[in-house]
């Protein structure tokens, strides 16, 4: 699609909130980036599937009310926590009026289950004389009414509004990896075009759910057994992703308004490129190259959201070797696992942190969805 | 807007829906899709004339969306078959694995003791269920729609709960205003009437339990309203940059003049007691349209028939429209088609445009016992009126408030 010819404003990152197995906050993740290996892999709890677990969080720090903590499930708590970190890092956590006017774009899934209830119902259904009536009776009696609020995708945004008072308005994008890229793309373009000045954008994912492991085992997308680096899962039986619990939020702002309020700026976020050509051999490499060119990427470091799903990860590796020869590529999957919707926001937040530390001038974040959708997110130093 | 498509429990297509809506027909009926034994609510506005195999929410939602998009694109005459020259914004219900599939996997696992998710994982690893991966991830519906209609770029699947359909339109409007695209296919779809979805709303006491007669259950703005009735359906709208629509000689059906939204951090399912966020969303839509409340000829209400929504909506409208609210025609399509949830904002936008085109406001049926606390001019039988501008309201769980101003002429 043609890009707008309107004059575009610069968009900057002024707040970062990160949570993953590497810990919480910017410093922990810069450290993880240097180590380039995951801080935690749990291979026991959901065997044969390893997961990168969420770190221990003192929730009260970002979600002061116990009643709020109880009304959420893990993926929402992670997200609300990371959103709080981003607001804090942007220096607006205490600014009620600023937050009340701020808009949100969230990329996430949803659908949290009560696995004990599900198991008991499935067991009972096996011998039920009237399975329909049995299912109705047990769903009605055994489901916690508030579980619904942990299943609705838009209730991460809803909880951020309730807990942090970010109540401009929110939109929730769904759709695995691509939704994270498109949340950034949409937020960046709304700010760049002058439709809005400030946005909080991000997402969260809980990997520690046996039900999501079922969904991704269907199709054979999960790596089993010990950790292996993403780009080295080349043999039969090694390919696939290790899911990671993670959340990432960025505060994006028009450069001019950020300067006006004296905000610390981490990096510039350039227009985000994404597409979804039909998948066929070679399509991922071609799509990434096209997006790379459109973005005008000239990075000195690449953060790859590669899944480890074999053919597409190999294509991405080959494409990057050609597009950015000699440029170091760090796989997010080797830091924090694969977190679907969170991949692009996480990569962008980490990239912005690296740039602000002077560890890179320009970073490209690549996202290749395990089923569909490619994206290139480009961040650069301010001058 | 140059093309509209609609599917509801009242039928398929603009003509059938308009005839039924203006005749005050109800699409609410006793649920036949699954056993309702033991349920407090046994009625819904399911779309029973379209089918999928397997019959699961994402597949059904896709089917409705395809039918609606087909109609909208054909009317607009834009592009060529399978090559829509613009972006896709689609509101879809959050996707989850469903009980028949869980049961099939439990059975395939061979587990004869207590079943756990480990058994389902083992069944999944047999590779016998691989086809269900795509069925139960979030991007698939949009992906299939994008493939079929040839929309451009990465499609957006979105949720803002019960205002999702309006948000899909808003995203399309914004993308066109930014100059990113000349056209957008905006869809809201929902085919999620299944036992667990129904029971979830029931557990929150959100649904009407007046099962008999089914067509009398949805009673927006009535004193005896007792909850909403779930509905299904889809609507699709082809949005175009007005100049390029004119340039290609398209018939323009109406204009999205303004979109407004406002979040609410009061509660997960209830709105701020002062109604401020809903009021702000209406005002934002009017401001975006560059117009005043006086220019609105009728309100297509969110009007769910829950005690809370209808009270808050009446309060919000009264705050914006002042005394005029007593004589400003307001109507809720949900009295006939139920609450189509993710699709509602888009379906009601299509009905608003039909209202403008026909100069006729569809009724709110079942308004037998007016709520005296709400001073509204509720339209009870189809009313002929010159309608130039409509305010269409959508409010949802999680503090979502989205309003649209639709009109026959540019602002």
Short mmCIF file of C-alpha atoms in Angstrom, two decimals, chain A residues 63-296:
data_model
loop_
_atom_site.label_atom_id
_atom_site.label_comp_id
_atom_site.label_asym_id
_atom_site.label_seq_id
_atom_site.Cartn_x
_atom_site.Cartn_y
_atom_site.Cartn_z
CA UNK A 63 -0.88 -3.83 41.28
CA UNK A 64 -1.46 -2.53 44.79
CA UNK A 65 -4.97 -3.91 45.36
CA UNK A 66 -5.23 -7.60 46.17
CA UNK A 67 -8.75 -7.60 44.74
CA UNK A 68 -7.30 -6.51 41.38
CA UNK A 69 -4.64 -9.21 41.54
CA UNK A 70 -7.32 -11.82 42.23
CA UNK A 71 -9.55 -10.68 39.35
CA UNK A 72 -6.78 -11.36 36.85
CA UNK A 73 -5.01 -14.45 35.63
CA UNK A 74 -1.29 -14.77 35.00
CA UNK A 75 -1.16 -13.25 31.51
CA UNK A 76 -3.04 -10.18 32.66
CA UNK A 77 -0.98 -9.72 35.81
CA UNK A 78 2.22 -9.88 33.75
CA UNK A 79 0.87 -7.34 31.30
CA UNK A 80 -0.46 -4.92 33.89
CA UNK A 81 2.84 -5.19 35.73
CA UNK A 82 4.90 -4.43 32.62
CA UNK A 83 2.58 -1.56 31.70
CA UNK A 84 3.21 -0.12 35.16
CA UNK A 85 6.96 -0.41 34.64
CA UNK A 86 6.65 1.43 31.33
CA UNK A 87 4.65 4.25 32.91
CA UNK A 88 7.22 4.48 35.68
CA UNK A 89 10.10 4.57 33.24
CA UNK A 90 8.31 7.31 31.28
CA UNK A 91 7.96 9.34 34.45
CA UNK A 92 4.17 9.55 34.21
CA UNK A 93 3.12 6.95 36.76
CA UNK A 94 1.92 9.62 39.18
CA UNK A 95 0.47 11.95 36.55
CA UNK A 96 -3.23 11.12 36.77
CA UNK A 97 -4.37 13.57 34.12
CA UNK A 98 -1.73 12.47 31.64
CA UNK A 99 -2.69 8.82 32.08
CA UNK A 100 -6.41 9.55 31.88
CA UNK A 101 -5.88 11.00 28.42
CA UNK A 102 -3.51 8.31 27.17
CA UNK A 103 -4.58 5.71 24.62
CA UNK A 104 -3.60 2.05 24.52
CA UNK A 105 -2.99 -0.56 21.85
CA UNK A 106 -2.60 -4.05 23.20
CA UNK A 107 -1.58 -7.19 21.34
CA UNK A 108 -2.62 -10.38 23.06
CA UNK A 109 -4.58 -13.59 23.01
CA UNK A 110 -6.74 -14.59 25.93
CA UNK A 111 -8.78 -17.65 26.79
CA UNK A 112 -7.34 -18.58 30.18
CA UNK A 113 -8.71 -21.93 31.44
CA UNK A 114 -9.43 -23.50 34.79
CA UNK A 115 -7.55 -26.69 33.95
CA UNK A 116 -8.81 -28.64 36.97
CA UNK A 117 -12.43 -27.93 36.06
CA UNK A 118 -11.79 -28.82 32.41
CA UNK A 119 -10.16 -32.12 33.40
CA UNK A 120 -12.96 -33.07 35.77
CA UNK A 121 -15.61 -32.27 33.17
CA UNK A 122 -13.82 -34.28 30.48
CA UNK A 123 -13.53 -37.20 32.87
CA UNK A 124 -17.21 -36.99 33.78
CA UNK A 125 -18.36 -36.60 30.18
CA UNK A 126 -16.83 -39.96 29.29
CA UNK A 127 -19.54 -41.89 31.12
CA UNK A 128 -22.30 -39.31 31.28
CA UNK A 129 -25.70 -40.67 30.25
CA UNK A 130 -26.65 -37.28 28.81
CA UNK A 131 -23.40 -35.50 27.87
CA UNK A 132 -25.14 -32.25 26.86
CA UNK A 133 -26.95 -31.92 30.16
CA UNK A 134 -23.81 -32.94 32.06
CA UNK A 135 -21.73 -30.28 30.33
CA UNK A 136 -24.35 -27.60 30.99
CA UNK A 137 -24.70 -28.53 34.64
CA UNK A 138 -20.99 -28.57 35.34
CA UNK A 139 -20.10 -25.45 33.42
CA UNK A 140 -22.84 -23.63 35.29
CA UNK A 141 -21.79 -24.93 38.69
CA UNK A 142 -18.03 -25.26 38.41
CA UNK A 143 -16.83 -22.28 36.38
CA UNK A 144 -15.81 -19.28 38.42
CA UNK A 145 -17.90 -16.38 37.10
CA UNK A 146 -14.89 -14.06 37.07
CA UNK A 147 -12.81 -16.46 34.97
CA UNK A 148 -14.59 -14.99 31.94
CA UNK A 149 -12.84 -11.72 32.62
CA UNK A 150 -9.49 -13.49 32.29
CA UNK A 151 -10.58 -15.00 29.00
CA UNK A 152 -11.65 -11.87 27.16
CA UNK A 153 -8.76 -10.50 25.13
CA UNK A 154 -9.67 -6.86 25.71
CA UNK A 155 -9.57 -7.27 29.47
CA UNK A 156 -5.80 -6.81 29.60
CA UNK A 157 -6.43 -3.29 28.36
CA UNK A 158 -9.39 -3.10 30.73
CA UNK A 159 -7.21 -4.01 33.68
CA UNK A 160 -4.54 -1.50 32.69
CA UNK A 161 -7.29 1.12 32.71
CA UNK A 162 -8.52 0.03 36.12
CA UNK A 163 -5.16 -0.46 37.82
CA UNK A 164 -3.14 2.34 36.22
CA UNK A 165 -5.86 4.77 35.19
CA UNK A 166 -4.85 4.74 31.52
CA UNK A 167 -8.29 5.60 30.21
CA UNK A 168 -7.97 7.51 26.94
CA UNK A 169 -9.32 4.51 25.05
CA UNK A 170 -7.98 1.11 24.15
CA UNK A 171 -7.95 -1.24 21.22
CA UNK A 172 -6.86 -4.84 21.39
CA UNK A 173 -5.28 -6.55 18.40
CA UNK A 174 -5.34 -10.33 18.26
CA UNK A 175 -3.61 -12.73 15.92
CA UNK A 176 -0.38 -14.16 17.25
CA UNK A 177 2.97 -12.69 16.17
CA UNK A 178 1.57 -10.35 13.51
CA UNK A 179 -0.69 -8.59 15.99
CA UNK A 180 2.32 -7.37 17.96
CA UNK A 181 3.93 -5.93 14.84
CA UNK A 182 0.67 -4.33 13.75
CA UNK A 183 0.03 -2.83 17.17
CA UNK A 184 3.37 -1.04 16.88
CA UNK A 185 2.69 -0.11 13.26
CA UNK A 186 -0.71 1.31 14.09
CA UNK A 187 0.49 3.24 17.14
CA UNK A 188 3.51 4.64 15.29
CA UNK A 189 1.45 5.80 12.33
CA UNK A 190 -1.27 7.36 14.47
CA UNK A 191 1.34 9.42 16.28
CA UNK A 192 3.44 10.20 13.20
CA UNK A 193 0.39 11.47 11.31
CA UNK A 194 -0.70 13.70 14.19
CA UNK A 195 -3.88 11.77 14.99
CA UNK A 196 -2.63 11.36 18.54
CA UNK A 197 0.39 12.41 20.64
CA UNK A 198 1.02 9.55 23.08
CA UNK A 199 0.29 5.85 23.23
CA UNK A 200 1.05 2.93 25.46
CA UNK A 201 1.57 -0.15 23.30
CA UNK A 202 2.49 -3.70 24.17
CA UNK A 203 1.26 -7.11 25.16
CA UNK A 204 1.68 -10.06 27.44
CA UNK A 205 1.73 -13.81 27.23
CA UNK A 206 1.66 -16.62 29.76
CA UNK A 207 3.41 -19.76 28.56
CA UNK A 208 2.69 -21.64 31.76
CA UNK A 209 -0.64 -22.96 30.59
CA UNK A 210 -1.15 -26.59 29.62
CA UNK A 211 -3.99 -25.60 27.29
CA UNK A 212 -1.81 -23.39 25.08
CA UNK A 213 0.68 -26.24 24.88
CA UNK A 214 -2.14 -28.37 23.43
CA UNK A 215 -2.94 -25.76 20.80
CA UNK A 216 0.70 -25.48 19.69
CA UNK A 217 1.37 -29.20 19.90
CA UNK A 218 -1.38 -29.50 17.31
CA UNK A 219 0.58 -28.80 14.19
CA UNK A 220 3.83 -29.84 15.84
CA UNK A 221 5.13 -26.34 16.59
CA UNK A 222 6.72 -27.06 19.98
CA UNK A 223 10.34 -27.90 20.66
CA UNK A 224 10.71 -30.73 23.17
CA UNK A 225 13.43 -31.54 25.69
CA UNK A 226 16.46 -29.46 26.59
CA UNK A 227 17.01 -25.88 25.49
CA UNK A 228 18.72 -25.36 22.15
CA UNK A 229 19.41 -21.98 20.56
CA UNK A 230 16.67 -20.96 18.12
CA UNK A 231 18.81 -20.96 14.99
CA UNK A 232 20.37 -24.32 15.91
CA UNK A 233 17.16 -26.34 16.07
CA UNK A 234 17.98 -27.90 12.73
CA UNK A 235 17.62 -31.64 13.18
CA UNK A 236 14.45 -33.73 13.08
CA UNK A 237 12.74 -33.55 16.44
CA UNK A 238 14.46 -30.29 17.42
CA UNK A 239 12.52 -27.71 15.46
CA UNK A 240 9.82 -25.54 16.98
CA UNK A 241 9.51 -22.97 19.69
CA UNK A 242 9.88 -22.92 23.43
CA UNK A 243 7.11 -20.75 24.80
CA UNK A 244 8.10 -18.03 27.21
CA UNK A 245 6.03 -16.04 29.68
CA UNK A 246 6.70 -12.40 28.92
CA UNK A 247 5.24 -8.94 28.76
CA UNK A 248 6.46 -5.77 27.13
CA UNK A 249 5.07 -2.25 26.97
CA UNK A 250 6.45 0.86 25.33
CA UNK A 251 5.34 4.40 25.72
CA UNK A 252 5.46 6.06 22.33
CA UNK A 253 5.27 9.78 21.93
CA UNK A 254 5.59 12.41 19.27
CA UNK A 255 9.14 13.71 19.55
CA UNK A 256 7.90 17.28 19.83
CA UNK A 257 5.59 16.60 22.77
CA UNK A 258 8.20 14.42 24.48
CA UNK A 259 10.68 17.26 24.26
CA UNK A 260 8.08 19.72 25.49
CA UNK A 261 7.47 17.73 28.65
CA UNK A 262 11.18 17.11 29.17
CA UNK A 263 10.89 13.35 28.81
CA UNK A 264 13.85 11.00 28.57
CA UNK A 265 13.86 9.51 25.10
CA UNK A 266 15.31 6.06 24.53
CA UNK A 267 15.21 5.86 20.75
CA UNK A 268 13.27 6.78 17.65
CA UNK A 269 10.72 4.31 16.30
CA UNK A 270 10.55 4.48 12.52
CA UNK A 271 7.52 3.49 10.45
CA UNK A 272 6.86 -0.22 11.00
CA UNK A 273 6.56 -2.52 8.02
CA UNK A 274 4.43 -5.67 7.94
CA UNK A 275 2.80 -7.95 5.41
CA UNK A 276 1.20 -11.36 5.04
CA UNK A 277 1.88 -12.91 1.67
CA UNK A 278 0.64 -16.46 1.26
CA UNK A 279 3.21 -18.84 2.68
CA UNK A 280 5.13 -20.99 0.22
CA UNK A 281 8.78 -22.01 0.01
CA UNK A 282 10.82 -18.82 -0.28
CA UNK A 283 7.99 -16.45 0.64
CA UNK A 284 9.38 -15.57 4.07
CA UNK A 285 12.77 -14.59 2.70
CA UNK A 286 11.21 -12.54 -0.09
CA UNK A 287 8.78 -10.83 2.25
CA UNK A 288 11.47 -9.96 4.80
CA UNK A 289 13.68 -8.51 2.06
CA UNK A 290 10.84 -6.39 0.72
CA UNK A 291 9.93 -5.10 4.19
CA UNK A 292 13.60 -4.47 4.96
CA UNK A 293 13.91 -2.29 1.87
CA UNK A 294 10.68 -0.43 2.59
CA UNK A 295 11.85 0.24 6.14
CA UNK A 296 15.23 1.39 4.86
#
